mmCIF file of C-alpha atoms in Angstrom:
data_model
loop_
_atom_site.group_PDB
_atom_site.id
_atom_site.type_symbol
_atom_site.label_atom_id
_atom_site.label_comp_id
_atom_site.label_asym_id
_atom_site.label_seq_id
_atom_site.Cartn_x
_atom_site.Cartn_y
_atom_site.Cartn_z
ATOM 1 C CA MET A 5 82.720 40.280 -22.489
ATOM 2 C CA SER A 6 78.947 40.573 -22.750
ATOM 3 C CA ASN A 7 77.619 43.058 -25.287
ATOM 4 C CA ARG A 8 74.577 43.675 -23.080
ATOM 5 C CA ARG A 9 75.504 45.552 -19.918
ATOM 6 C CA ILE A 10 73.243 47.019 -17.243
ATOM 7 C CA ALA A 11 74.282 49.098 -14.233
ATOM 8 C CA LEU A 12 72.072 48.410 -11.206
ATOM 9 C CA ILE A 13 71.760 50.866 -8.305
ATOM 10 C CA PRO A 14 69.341 49.325 -5.755
ATOM 11 C CA GLY A 15 69.207 52.492 -3.640
ATOM 12 C CA ASP A 16 67.725 52.721 -0.148
ATOM 13 C CA GLY A 17 65.188 50.945 2.035
ATOM 14 C CA VAL A 18 63.372 48.191 0.157
ATOM 15 C CA GLY A 19 65.441 48.790 -2.974
ATOM 16 C CA PRO A 20 67.930 45.948 -2.381
ATOM 17 C CA GLU A 21 65.055 43.474 -1.843
ATOM 18 C CA ILE A 22 63.427 44.540 -5.106
ATOM 19 C CA PHE A 23 66.665 44.369 -7.059
ATOM 20 C CA ALA A 24 67.496 40.934 -5.665
ATOM 21 C CA GLN A 25 64.476 39.711 -7.650
ATOM 22 C CA VAL A 26 65.636 41.555 -10.774
ATOM 23 C CA VAL A 27 69.049 39.877 -10.522
ATOM 24 C CA LYS A 28 67.385 36.503 -9.916
ATOM 25 C CA ILE A 29 65.338 36.891 -13.103
ATOM 26 C CA ILE A 30 68.312 38.055 -15.186
ATOM 27 C CA GLU A 31 70.257 35.003 -14.034
ATOM 28 C CA ALA A 32 67.332 32.763 -15.007
ATOM 29 C CA LEU A 33 67.173 34.363 -18.453
ATOM 30 C CA ASN A 34 70.916 33.922 -18.907
ATOM 31 C CA ARG A 35 70.683 30.235 -18.003
ATOM 32 C CA LYS A 36 67.640 29.595 -20.164
ATOM 33 C CA TRP A 37 68.836 31.285 -23.355
ATOM 34 C CA ASN A 38 72.587 31.839 -22.831
ATOM 35 C CA LEU A 39 72.062 35.588 -23.079
ATOM 36 C CA GLU A 40 75.135 36.707 -21.118
ATOM 37 C CA ILE A 41 73.442 39.851 -19.821
ATOM 38 C CA ASP A 42 75.970 41.479 -17.510
ATOM 39 C CA ALA A 43 74.176 43.201 -14.616
ATOM 40 C CA LYS A 44 76.640 44.985 -12.343
ATOM 41 C CA ILE A 45 75.512 46.288 -8.945
ATOM 42 C CA TYR A 46 76.758 49.638 -7.625
ATOM 43 C CA PRO A 47 76.473 50.722 -3.973
ATOM 44 C CA TYR A 48 75.278 54.336 -4.340
ATOM 45 C CA SER A 49 72.791 54.905 -1.531
ATOM 46 C CA ALA A 50 72.275 56.765 1.729
ATOM 47 C CA GLU A 51 74.455 54.193 3.498
ATOM 48 C CA ASN A 52 77.275 54.749 1.031
ATOM 49 C CA TYR A 53 76.879 58.533 1.242
ATOM 50 C CA LEU A 54 77.004 58.551 5.040
ATOM 51 C CA ARG A 55 80.107 56.372 5.013
ATOM 52 C CA THR A 56 82.060 58.089 2.213
ATOM 53 C CA ARG A 57 80.336 61.499 1.767
ATOM 54 C CA ILE A 58 80.217 60.650 -1.956
ATOM 55 C CA THR A 59 76.833 60.635 -3.673
ATOM 56 C CA ILE A 60 78.033 59.281 -7.013
ATOM 57 C CA SER A 61 81.523 59.170 -8.497
ATOM 58 C CA ASP A 62 82.750 60.835 -11.676
ATOM 59 C CA SER A 63 84.412 57.588 -12.742
ATOM 60 C CA PHE A 64 81.083 55.753 -12.540
ATOM 61 C CA LEU A 65 79.378 58.413 -14.642
ATOM 62 C CA ASP A 66 82.119 58.113 -17.263
ATOM 63 C CA GLU A 67 81.818 54.327 -17.197
ATOM 64 C CA ILE A 68 78.062 54.226 -17.753
ATOM 65 C CA ARG A 69 78.358 56.678 -20.620
ATOM 66 C CA LYS A 70 80.952 54.536 -22.387
ATOM 67 C CA ASN A 71 80.245 50.946 -21.407
ATOM 68 C CA PHE A 72 76.600 50.401 -20.434
ATOM 69 C CA ASP A 73 73.355 50.099 -22.370
ATOM 70 C CA ALA A 74 71.167 51.189 -19.470
ATOM 71 C CA VAL A 75 71.120 52.190 -15.821
ATOM 72 C CA PHE A 76 68.438 50.750 -13.535
ATOM 73 C CA VAL A 77 67.871 52.654 -10.303
ATOM 74 C CA GLY A 78 65.884 51.848 -7.171
ATOM 75 C CA PRO A 79 64.196 54.199 -4.689
ATOM 76 C CA PHE A 80 66.027 56.788 -2.606
ATOM 77 C CA GLY A 81 65.067 58.054 0.814
ATOM 78 C CA ASP A 82 66.539 57.525 4.260
ATOM 79 C CA PRO A 83 65.675 59.379 7.488
ATOM 80 C CA ARG A 84 69.400 59.760 8.185
ATOM 81 C CA VAL A 85 69.613 62.054 5.128
ATOM 82 C CA PRO A 86 66.537 64.259 5.668
ATOM 83 C CA ASP A 87 66.990 66.383 2.542
ATOM 84 C CA ASN A 88 67.554 63.300 0.328
ATOM 85 C CA ARG A 89 70.594 65.067 -1.094
ATOM 86 C CA HIS A 90 72.199 61.836 -2.211
ATOM 87 C CA GLY A 91 69.122 60.738 -4.173
ATOM 88 C CA ARG A 92 68.700 64.072 -5.922
ATOM 89 C CA GLU A 93 72.369 64.211 -6.876
ATOM 90 C CA ILE A 94 72.493 60.616 -8.109
ATOM 91 C CA ILE A 95 69.480 61.058 -10.391
ATOM 92 C CA GLY A 96 70.422 64.599 -11.398
ATOM 93 C CA ARG A 97 73.999 63.766 -12.340
ATOM 94 C CA ILE A 98 73.008 60.659 -14.308
ATOM 95 C CA ARG A 99 70.458 62.766 -16.193
ATOM 96 C CA GLU A 100 73.064 65.408 -16.918
ATOM 97 C CA LYS A 101 75.768 62.934 -17.973
ATOM 98 C CA LEU A 102 73.493 60.980 -20.317
ATOM 99 C CA ASP A 103 71.539 64.075 -21.427
ATOM 100 C CA LEU A 104 68.235 62.496 -20.415
ATOM 101 C CA ASN A 105 65.722 65.164 -21.296
ATOM 102 C CA LEU A 106 62.445 63.263 -21.070
ATOM 103 C CA THR A 107 60.709 60.627 -18.965
ATOM 104 C CA ILE A 108 58.340 57.935 -20.231
ATOM 105 C CA TYR A 109 55.752 56.414 -17.891
ATOM 106 C CA PRO A 110 54.182 53.280 -19.424
ATOM 107 C CA ILE A 111 50.720 52.812 -17.895
ATOM 108 C CA LYS A 112 48.881 49.506 -18.345
ATOM 109 C CA LEU A 113 46.130 47.780 -16.372
ATOM 110 C CA TYR A 114 46.977 44.067 -16.275
ATOM 111 C CA ALA A 115 43.737 42.895 -14.618
ATOM 112 C CA ASP A 116 40.422 44.660 -14.018
ATOM 113 C CA TRP A 117 40.419 43.794 -10.319
ATOM 114 C CA LEU A 118 43.499 45.979 -9.778
ATOM 115 C CA CYS A 119 41.575 49.162 -10.593
ATOM 116 C CA PRO A 120 40.271 50.628 -7.305
ATOM 117 C CA ILE A 121 37.299 52.359 -8.961
ATOM 118 C CA SER A 122 34.756 49.546 -9.033
ATOM 119 C CA GLY A 123 32.208 51.573 -10.985
ATOM 120 C CA LEU A 124 34.595 52.500 -13.789
ATOM 121 C CA GLN A 125 33.143 50.986 -16.963
ATOM 122 C CA ASP A 126 36.126 51.773 -19.177
ATOM 123 C CA LYS A 127 39.056 49.712 -17.913
ATOM 124 C CA ASN A 128 40.959 49.558 -21.186
ATOM 125 C CA ILE A 129 43.962 51.394 -19.767
ATOM 126 C CA ASN A 130 47.082 51.263 -21.916
ATOM 127 C CA LEU A 131 48.860 54.565 -22.475
ATOM 128 C CA ILE A 132 52.181 56.305 -22.079
ATOM 129 C CA ILE A 133 52.905 59.635 -20.438
ATOM 130 C CA VAL A 134 55.905 61.573 -21.747
ATOM 131 C CA LYS A 135 57.255 64.352 -19.530
ATOM 132 C CA GLU A 136 60.119 66.778 -20.118
ATOM 133 C CA ASN A 137 62.947 66.520 -17.585
ATOM 134 C CA MET A 138 65.572 69.161 -18.003
ATOM 135 C CA GLU A 139 64.338 72.547 -19.184
ATOM 136 C CA TYR A 140 60.857 72.541 -17.684
ATOM 137 C CA SER A 141 61.856 70.917 -14.418
ATOM 138 C CA GLU A 142 65.008 72.885 -13.760
ATOM 139 C CA SER A 143 64.663 76.299 -15.432
ATOM 140 C CA LEU A 144 63.139 77.959 -12.398
ATOM 141 C CA ILE A 145 64.078 81.525 -11.536
ATOM 142 C CA SER A 146 63.144 82.270 -7.947
ATOM 143 C CA SER A 147 63.694 85.019 -5.436
ATOM 144 C CA LEU A 148 62.628 85.822 -1.887
ATOM 145 C CA THR A 149 63.005 89.375 -0.627
ATOM 146 C CA ASN A 150 62.231 91.263 2.580
ATOM 147 C CA GLN A 151 62.120 88.069 4.608
ATOM 148 C CA GLY A 152 60.327 88.389 7.935
ATOM 149 C CA ARG A 153 58.636 91.667 7.021
ATOM 150 C CA SER A 154 55.071 92.419 6.051
ATOM 151 C CA SER A 155 56.432 93.299 2.601
ATOM 152 C CA GLU A 156 58.051 89.868 2.126
ATOM 153 C CA LEU A 157 57.800 88.817 -1.512
ATOM 154 C CA ALA A 158 58.345 85.414 -3.157
ATOM 155 C CA ILE A 159 58.621 85.142 -6.946
ATOM 156 C CA GLU A 160 58.869 81.929 -8.984
ATOM 157 C CA THR A 161 59.337 82.254 -12.746
ATOM 158 C CA LYS A 162 59.452 79.377 -15.226
ATOM 159 C CA VAL A 163 61.496 79.767 -18.393
ATOM 160 C CA PHE A 164 60.606 78.003 -21.655
ATOM 161 C CA THR A 165 62.665 78.278 -24.840
ATOM 162 C CA TYR A 166 61.680 77.526 -28.413
ATOM 163 C CA SER A 167 64.711 75.265 -28.935
ATOM 164 C CA GLY A 168 64.135 73.260 -25.755
ATOM 165 C CA THR A 169 60.432 72.899 -26.488
ATOM 166 C CA GLU A 170 61.100 71.847 -30.079
ATOM 167 C CA ARG A 171 63.603 69.197 -29.011
ATOM 168 C CA PHE A 172 61.202 67.799 -26.421
ATOM 169 C CA PHE A 173 58.227 67.596 -28.786
ATOM 170 C CA ARG A 174 60.257 66.050 -31.599
ATOM 171 C CA GLU A 175 61.647 63.350 -29.311
ATOM 172 C CA ALA A 176 58.267 62.770 -27.650
ATOM 173 C CA LEU A 177 56.574 62.296 -31.016
ATOM 174 C CA THR A 178 59.372 59.983 -32.169
ATOM 175 C CA ILE A 179 58.850 57.875 -29.053
ATOM 176 C CA SER A 180 55.083 57.844 -29.668
ATOM 177 C CA LYS A 181 55.707 56.538 -33.174
ATOM 178 C CA ASN A 182 58.227 53.936 -31.966
ATOM 179 C CA PHE A 183 55.732 52.704 -29.361
ATOM 180 C CA GLY A 184 53.196 52.185 -32.147
ATOM 181 C CA ARG A 185 50.920 54.952 -30.878
ATOM 182 C CA ASN A 186 49.051 57.431 -33.064
ATOM 183 C CA ARG A 187 46.954 59.688 -30.789
ATOM 184 C CA VAL A 188 48.824 62.396 -28.889
ATOM 185 C CA CYS A 189 47.362 64.763 -26.303
ATOM 186 C CA LEU A 190 49.278 67.795 -25.050
ATOM 187 C CA VAL A 191 48.350 68.496 -21.425
ATOM 188 C CA ASP A 192 49.353 71.767 -19.791
ATOM 189 C CA LYS A 193 48.140 74.510 -17.480
ATOM 190 C CA SER A 194 47.306 77.030 -20.178
ATOM 191 C CA ASN A 195 44.397 78.328 -18.108
ATOM 192 C CA VAL A 196 47.032 79.507 -15.611
ATOM 193 C CA PHE A 197 50.016 80.088 -17.932
ATOM 194 C CA PRO A 198 48.573 81.264 -21.285
ATOM 195 C CA SER A 199 51.899 82.470 -22.715
ATOM 196 C CA SER A 200 53.510 79.050 -22.454
ATOM 197 C CA ARG A 201 50.496 77.458 -24.178
ATOM 198 C CA LEU A 202 50.950 79.792 -27.147
ATOM 199 C CA LEU A 203 54.583 78.689 -27.411
ATOM 200 C CA PHE A 204 53.784 74.992 -26.924
ATOM 201 C CA GLN A 205 50.986 74.975 -29.465
ATOM 202 C CA ARG A 206 52.972 76.862 -32.088
ATOM 203 C CA VAL A 207 55.969 74.554 -31.727
ATOM 204 C CA LEU A 208 53.902 71.371 -31.639
ATOM 205 C CA ASP A 209 51.838 72.429 -34.652
ATOM 206 C CA SER A 210 55.119 72.838 -36.530
ATOM 207 C CA VAL A 211 56.804 69.615 -35.382
ATOM 208 C CA ILE A 212 53.720 67.423 -35.857
ATOM 209 C CA LYS A 213 54.003 67.978 -39.622
ATOM 210 C CA GLU A 214 57.013 65.645 -39.539
ATOM 211 C CA PHE A 215 54.730 62.879 -38.217
ATOM 212 C CA PRO A 216 51.718 62.652 -40.557
ATOM 213 C CA GLU A 217 50.647 59.344 -38.997
ATOM 214 C CA LEU A 218 50.052 61.045 -35.630
ATOM 215 C CA SER A 219 47.084 63.161 -34.570
ATOM 216 C CA VAL A 220 47.239 65.713 -31.759
ATOM 217 C CA ASN A 221 44.798 67.506 -29.492
ATOM 218 C CA TYR A 222 45.130 69.836 -26.497
ATOM 219 C CA LEU A 223 43.663 69.722 -22.984
ATOM 220 C CA THR A 224 44.200 71.688 -19.811
ATOM 221 C CA ALA A 225 45.492 69.604 -16.907
ATOM 222 C CA ASP A 226 42.248 69.889 -14.926
ATOM 223 C CA LEU A 227 40.110 68.611 -17.788
ATOM 224 C CA ALA A 228 42.617 65.894 -18.697
ATOM 225 C CA LEU A 229 42.613 64.554 -15.129
ATOM 226 C CA TYR A 230 38.814 64.457 -15.131
ATOM 227 C CA GLU A 231 38.679 62.620 -18.454
ATOM 228 C CA LEU A 232 41.424 60.201 -17.396
ATOM 229 C CA LEU A 233 39.270 59.181 -14.428
ATOM 230 C CA GLN A 234 36.130 58.906 -16.569
ATOM 231 C CA LYS A 235 37.359 57.344 -19.817
ATOM 232 C CA PRO A 236 41.042 56.379 -19.708
ATOM 233 C CA SER A 237 40.922 54.566 -23.066
ATOM 234 C CA LYS A 238 40.563 57.992 -24.681
ATOM 235 C CA PHE A 239 44.282 58.496 -24.086
ATOM 236 C CA ASP A 240 47.056 56.904 -26.106
ATOM 237 C CA VAL A 241 49.981 59.279 -25.477
ATOM 238 C CA ILE A 242 49.978 62.188 -23.032
ATOM 239 C CA ILE A 243 52.727 64.770 -23.495
ATOM 240 C CA SER A 244 53.209 67.134 -20.606
ATOM 241 C CA THR A 245 55.668 69.166 -18.601
ATOM 242 C CA GLY A 246 56.671 69.466 -14.976
ATOM 243 C CA LEU A 247 53.908 69.262 -12.418
ATOM 244 C CA SER A 248 51.183 68.508 -14.959
ATOM 245 C CA GLY A 249 53.013 65.365 -16.030
ATOM 246 C CA ASP A 250 53.509 64.314 -12.417
ATOM 247 C CA GLU A 251 49.803 64.789 -11.696
ATOM 248 C CA MET A 252 48.786 62.718 -14.714
ATOM 249 C CA PHE A 253 51.200 59.970 -13.684
ATOM 250 C CA GLN A 254 49.902 59.822 -10.112
ATOM 251 C CA ILE A 255 46.268 59.455 -11.206
ATOM 252 C CA ALA A 256 47.112 56.951 -13.944
ATOM 253 C CA THR A 257 49.152 54.871 -11.493
ATOM 254 C CA PHE A 258 46.243 54.890 -9.052
ATOM 255 C CA LEU A 259 44.027 53.422 -11.789
ATOM 256 C CA ILE A 260 46.342 50.455 -12.491
ATOM 257 C CA GLY A 261 46.970 49.336 -8.916
ATOM 258 C CA GLY A 262 49.548 51.695 -7.454
ATOM 259 C CA HIS A 263 53.241 52.453 -7.531
ATOM 260 C CA GLY A 264 54.213 48.822 -7.012
ATOM 261 C CA LEU A 265 53.199 48.181 -10.631
ATOM 262 C CA SER A 266 54.776 51.273 -12.162
ATOM 263 C CA TYR A 267 58.147 52.343 -13.481
ATOM 264 C CA SER A 268 59.686 55.005 -15.669
ATOM 265 C CA CYS A 269 62.360 55.190 -18.331
ATOM 266 C CA GLU A 270 64.294 58.344 -19.153
ATOM 267 C CA VAL A 271 65.726 58.793 -22.631
ATOM 268 C CA GLY A 272 68.394 61.014 -24.163
ATOM 269 C CA LEU A 273 69.810 61.715 -27.595
ATOM 270 C CA ASP A 274 72.301 58.825 -27.359
ATOM 271 C CA ARG A 275 69.410 56.450 -26.606
ATOM 272 C CA GLN A 276 70.927 55.294 -23.349
ATOM 273 C CA ILE A 277 68.113 54.844 -20.875
ATOM 274 C CA LEU A 278 67.689 55.291 -17.138
ATOM 275 C CA TYR A 279 65.045 52.961 -15.691
ATOM 276 C CA ARG A 280 63.532 53.752 -12.301
ATOM 277 C CA VAL A 281 61.117 52.030 -9.960
ATOM 278 C CA MET A 282 58.507 54.485 -8.725
ATOM 279 C CA GLN A 283 57.937 53.134 -5.217
ATOM 280 C CA ASN A 284 59.064 54.886 -2.076
ATOM 281 C CA SER A 285 62.085 53.482 -0.286
ATOM 282 C CA SER A 286 59.820 52.587 2.690
ATOM 283 C CA PRO A 287 62.662 52.047 5.186
ATOM 284 C CA ARG A 288 60.199 50.930 7.886
ATOM 285 C CA ILE A 289 59.401 47.730 5.999
ATOM 286 C CA ALA A 290 62.903 47.123 4.657
ATOM 287 C CA GLY A 291 63.916 43.545 5.356
ATOM 288 C CA HIS A 292 60.332 42.346 5.893
ATOM 289 C CA ASP A 293 60.206 40.564 2.509
ATOM 290 C CA SER A 294 56.848 42.171 1.729
ATOM 291 C CA VAL A 295 57.495 44.844 -0.912
ATOM 292 C CA ASN A 296 55.987 44.473 -4.384
ATOM 293 C CA PRO A 297 58.708 43.884 -7.033
ATOM 294 C CA LEU A 298 56.386 43.707 -10.067
ATOM 295 C CA GLY A 299 56.989 47.287 -11.215
ATOM 296 C CA ALA A 300 60.728 46.629 -11.308
ATOM 297 C CA ILE A 301 60.127 43.363 -13.165
ATOM 298 C CA LEU A 302 57.994 45.183 -15.741
ATOM 299 C CA ALA A 303 60.817 47.709 -16.108
ATOM 300 C CA LEU A 304 63.162 44.784 -16.757
ATOM 301 C CA SER A 305 60.770 43.567 -19.451
ATOM 302 C CA ARG A 306 60.964 46.951 -21.173
ATOM 303 C CA LEU A 307 64.752 46.962 -20.758
ATOM 304 C CA LEU A 308 64.993 43.560 -22.467
ATOM 305 C CA LYS A 309 63.121 45.002 -25.420
ATOM 306 C CA GLN A 310 65.682 47.815 -25.574
ATOM 307 C CA LEU A 311 68.402 45.130 -25.658
ATOM 308 C CA HIS A 312 66.716 43.626 -28.754
ATOM 309 C CA LEU A 313 65.337 40.638 -26.857
ATOM 310 C CA PRO A 314 61.626 40.887 -27.725
ATOM 311 C CA GLN A 315 60.789 37.239 -27.001
ATOM 312 C CA GLU A 316 62.366 37.312 -23.556
ATOM 313 C CA SER A 317 60.754 40.691 -22.864
ATOM 314 C CA LYS A 318 57.307 39.333 -23.660
ATOM 315 C CA ILE A 319 57.823 36.230 -21.529
ATOM 316 C CA VAL A 320 58.721 38.347 -18.491
ATOM 317 C CA GLU A 321 55.691 40.587 -19.043
ATOM 318 C CA ASN A 322 53.453 37.530 -19.484
ATOM 319 C CA ALA A 323 54.818 36.122 -16.228
ATOM 320 C CA VAL A 324 53.749 39.282 -14.400
ATOM 321 C CA GLN A 325 50.321 39.195 -16.007
ATOM 322 C CA ASP A 326 49.925 35.520 -15.095
ATOM 323 C CA LEU A 327 50.585 36.270 -11.419
ATOM 324 C CA VAL A 328 48.211 39.222 -11.417
ATOM 325 C CA MET A 329 45.423 37.266 -13.102
ATOM 326 C CA GLN A 330 45.784 34.585 -10.416
ATOM 327 C CA LYS A 331 45.842 37.291 -7.717
ATOM 328 C CA ALA A 332 49.168 35.827 -6.630
ATOM 329 C CA VAL A 333 50.493 39.155 -5.399
ATOM 330 C CA THR A 334 52.079 40.878 -2.419
ATOM 331 C CA LEU A 335 50.509 42.522 0.613
ATOM 332 C CA ASP A 336 50.018 45.954 -0.994
ATOM 333 C CA LEU A 337 47.578 44.309 -3.431
ATOM 334 C CA ASN A 338 45.879 42.269 -0.685
ATOM 335 C CA GLY A 339 47.873 39.167 -1.541
ATOM 336 C CA ILE A 340 50.018 36.805 0.500
ATOM 337 C CA LEU A 341 53.158 36.334 -1.611
ATOM 338 C CA THR A 342 56.451 37.580 -0.235
ATOM 339 C CA THR A 343 58.918 39.547 -2.326
ATOM 340 C CA GLN A 344 61.171 36.525 -2.750
ATOM 341 C CA GLU A 345 58.277 34.205 -3.578
ATOM 342 C CA THR A 346 57.199 36.617 -6.298
ATOM 343 C CA GLY A 347 60.669 36.482 -7.825
ATOM 344 C CA PHE A 348 60.714 32.678 -7.709
ATOM 345 C CA ARG A 349 57.280 32.494 -9.349
ATOM 346 C CA ILE A 350 58.539 34.647 -12.229
ATOM 347 C CA VAL A 351 61.607 32.411 -12.573
ATOM 348 C CA ASP A 352 59.376 29.306 -12.626
ATOM 349 C CA PHE A 353 57.323 30.842 -15.440
ATOM 350 C CA ILE A 354 60.503 31.574 -17.416
ATOM 351 C CA ASN A 355 61.822 28.044 -16.925
ATOM 352 C CA ALA A 356 58.511 26.569 -18.099
ATOM 353 C CA SER A 357 58.408 28.721 -21.242
#
């Protein structure tokens, strides 16, 4: 049995087309270097949910905890499930089972022409955004009273704990160090939520002492977004929570060419990782062979590094960069390659390496 096992969940819409390229590349890597990477596909999707009324099974969650190095998940979203219940439960239960408390967004511009801001002088974009998943995203106390009356009142309260904040910062700084980064910026909405900033700053000032090689500074989300658009090379690691992290990711992704070139990885204490493509499921173009698979292929490159295959990881990343430099890309980037052609071009690069 292979000692490198990946669970693949292609998801909805264009997901299966994207993951067909991932499988194609894994098979090419296995042939080229006898790697024996075992990539097993699971059917969890809107189609499966509508047929079985099961979002994700307990047995699968137990299996990935015990037997897999990583889970790689595609996009979710299907008009037949308007509330996207299946997608939220699949991601939420995997996070809970693997205790995935933070998300990493690697952001890198692979060619200047991809950046849509033609006047941007600073195009040295290579940073990571680290966002907390569990406490900050889910600890929301809300209430709605007197509905339908003039006295109707809605209250939303976020809860932050010292222990949860300390765990997040310690893991985020460890990841920064492991990525070879040394400049950390905490981004929050302290101009709106001053109490949380006092907690964040006190905890981070304490935890940073364990990482003397790292430096840290603080910015409000509004100022950080402005500076990211003006001088992105200023940022090495951005640590943030909830909506602030999402906002930073959206702007950073815009700068590097869009969601088709982006991915995320979610990490827990056991170091099992959930990889996700960040595209929409786009059911209207499903089956048209036009979706961009490069973000998923870059996620595979990062996954190979996790599996202690640095040479193979670099070759896959170089293959993506080679295509981008040639402007051999899909329709979303004003190119003419199909999804399948993109996968074959990556395989050709691997075979020639």
